[in-house]
Amino acid sequence: MNTHFSTIDDLSEIIKEYEGLLLRPTRHLSHPTLYRRRDAGPTERVLKGVRVKEWLMSEDEVWVLPHDQMGLSFSSTYKNLKSVYKLKKRHSQGANLNIFWVLEEADIPKGLKFEKDRNKKGHYFLTVSEQMLLTQLVSKLKIVAQRMALIREGVSYL
């Protein structure tokens, strides 16, 4: 499902209206939950599409361990979204960004959970709530991506 917005006020109001709406800006043509090499910084490691620094990994990096303050970042407020969008825009080398969204209460796979960031208002993590293999996390992140919708056009108003 593609959604279009004509003004920044429309986007702000939609975020306020839908309780539990979580948003994630990504580089145009990139996957909403997995990374390609170009989507990560030059010193960041990516394994099977997972940016290593976002997750608590076992020493051998085969397992992803539970942690309620590590995982994929999502915004729940317009203020946080705007801040993250500007940061990603700076690091995307001029590429356009899209915004994907999902409801916090969406049917996400067992072993994943949305958790509020204890330190930053309007920020959430999609976390691992039970130990799983890295390959299992990748499969589950693909399922989450299937439940996400895309906001087009609105990104140019941020």
XYZ file of C-alpha atoms in Angstrom:
158
model
C 0.000 0.000 0.000
C 1.392 3.401 -0.978
C 0.279 6.530 0.825
C 0.742 10.067 -0.449
C 0.784 13.294 1.514
C 0.589 16.802 0.119
C 1.868 18.856 3.080
C 4.055 18.384 6.110
C 1.017 19.135 8.284
C -0.756 16.108 6.785
C 2.096 13.844 7.828
C 2.299 15.328 11.305
C -1.447 14.971 11.860
C -1.511 11.372 10.629
C 1.227 10.425 13.094
C -0.751 12.015 15.927
C -4.006 10.383 14.813
C -2.787 6.795 14.649
C -1.755 5.564 18.045
C 0.994 2.984 17.776
C 2.202 4.118 14.342
C 5.935 3.416 13.994
C 7.935 4.879 11.115
C 11.318 4.092 9.606
C 13.052 6.199 6.942
C 15.191 4.231 4.488
C 17.216 5.027 1.417
C 15.194 4.823 -1.815
C 15.224 1.292 -3.265
C 16.562 -0.148 0.003
C 14.863 -2.814 2.086
C 12.897 -1.471 5.073
C 14.401 -3.893 7.613
C 17.639 -5.209 6.080
C 20.787 -3.400 4.976
C 22.865 -3.569 1.851
C 26.515 -2.595 2.119
C 25.717 0.871 0.713
C 23.138 1.460 3.452
C 25.675 1.179 6.278
C 28.572 3.443 7.161
C 32.072 2.662 5.921
C 33.170 1.196 9.260
C 29.903 -0.632 10.037
C 29.672 -4.382 9.606
C 26.711 -6.003 7.866
C 26.049 -9.749 8.143
C 23.284 -11.272 6.008
C 21.616 -7.839 5.829
C 21.823 -7.178 9.577
C 23.855 -4.222 10.824
C 25.886 -5.806 13.637
C 25.982 -2.755 15.940
C 22.175 -2.678 16.240
C 21.893 -6.094 17.896
C 23.451 -7.924 20.825
C 25.349 -10.732 19.114
C 27.104 -13.789 20.481
C 30.885 -13.684 20.286
C 30.876 -15.919 17.195
C 28.060 -13.773 15.658
C 25.917 -16.842 14.981
C 23.321 -15.983 17.634
C 21.346 -12.805 18.333
C 20.726 -12.372 22.039
C 17.740 -10.693 23.711
C 18.112 -7.025 24.601
C 15.245 -4.583 25.131
C 17.237 -1.500 24.059
C 18.924 -2.788 20.906
C 17.424 -3.490 17.501
C 16.020 -1.661 14.493
C 15.096 1.970 15.107
C 11.595 3.329 14.573
C 10.035 6.725 15.257
C 6.664 7.209 16.916
C 6.568 11.025 16.860
C 6.948 13.557 14.093
C 9.768 15.289 15.971
C 11.819 12.083 16.221
C 11.060 11.135 12.601
C 12.199 14.534 11.349
C 15.463 14.265 13.316
C 16.218 10.740 12.053
C 15.250 11.711 8.510
C 17.716 14.613 8.494
C 20.488 12.365 9.854
C 19.842 9.655 7.241
C 19.633 12.261 4.481
C 23.088 13.535 5.438
C 24.555 10.016 5.255
C 22.738 8.863 2.109
C 24.961 10.825 -0.302
C 22.035 12.704 -1.813
C 19.818 9.670 -2.424
C 16.088 10.046 -1.878
C 14.587 8.524 1.253
C 11.309 6.680 1.712
C 9.408 6.273 4.946
C 7.993 2.880 5.840
C 5.450 2.453 8.606
C 3.917 -0.318 10.653
C 1.535 -0.388 13.601
C 3.101 -1.277 16.927
C 0.417 -3.906 17.410
C 1.064 -5.511 14.014
C 1.321 -9.281 13.891
C 5.094 -9.565 14.125
C 6.940 -12.873 14.412
C 7.431 -14.596 17.756
C 10.715 -13.572 19.336
C 10.526 -9.941 18.168
C 8.984 -7.097 20.135
C 8.674 -3.323 19.889
C 10.159 -1.572 22.929
C 10.187 2.130 23.820
C 13.633 3.687 24.016
C 14.174 4.545 27.683
C 16.427 7.479 26.765
C 14.820 9.124 23.741
C 11.194 10.205 23.512
C 9.451 9.161 20.317
C 11.967 6.403 19.569
C 11.323 2.656 19.567
C 13.409 -0.432 18.920
C 12.267 -3.603 17.211
C 14.055 -5.955 19.581
C 14.856 -9.625 19.942
C 13.009 -10.984 22.975
C 14.398 -14.517 22.795
C 17.726 -15.892 21.592
C 17.717 -16.849 17.915
C 20.092 -17.658 15.118
C 21.123 -14.746 12.909
C 19.475 -16.534 9.977
C 16.205 -16.710 11.949
C 16.368 -12.968 12.650
C 16.853 -12.264 8.947
C 13.781 -14.365 8.079
C 11.708 -12.624 10.740
C 12.823 -9.158 9.604
C 11.646 -10.058 6.096
C 8.218 -10.907 7.530
C 8.091 -7.572 9.383
C 8.957 -5.813 6.110
C 5.983 -7.499 4.440
C 3.729 -5.903 7.070
C 5.111 -2.419 6.457
C 3.570 0.162 4.142
C 5.332 2.910 2.232
C 4.795 6.657 2.464
C 5.791 8.383 -0.768
C 5.995 12.050 -1.570
C 5.663 13.020 2.088
C 9.383 12.540 2.594
C 10.164 15.586 0.463
C 8.284 17.807 2.927
C 10.477 16.972 5.891
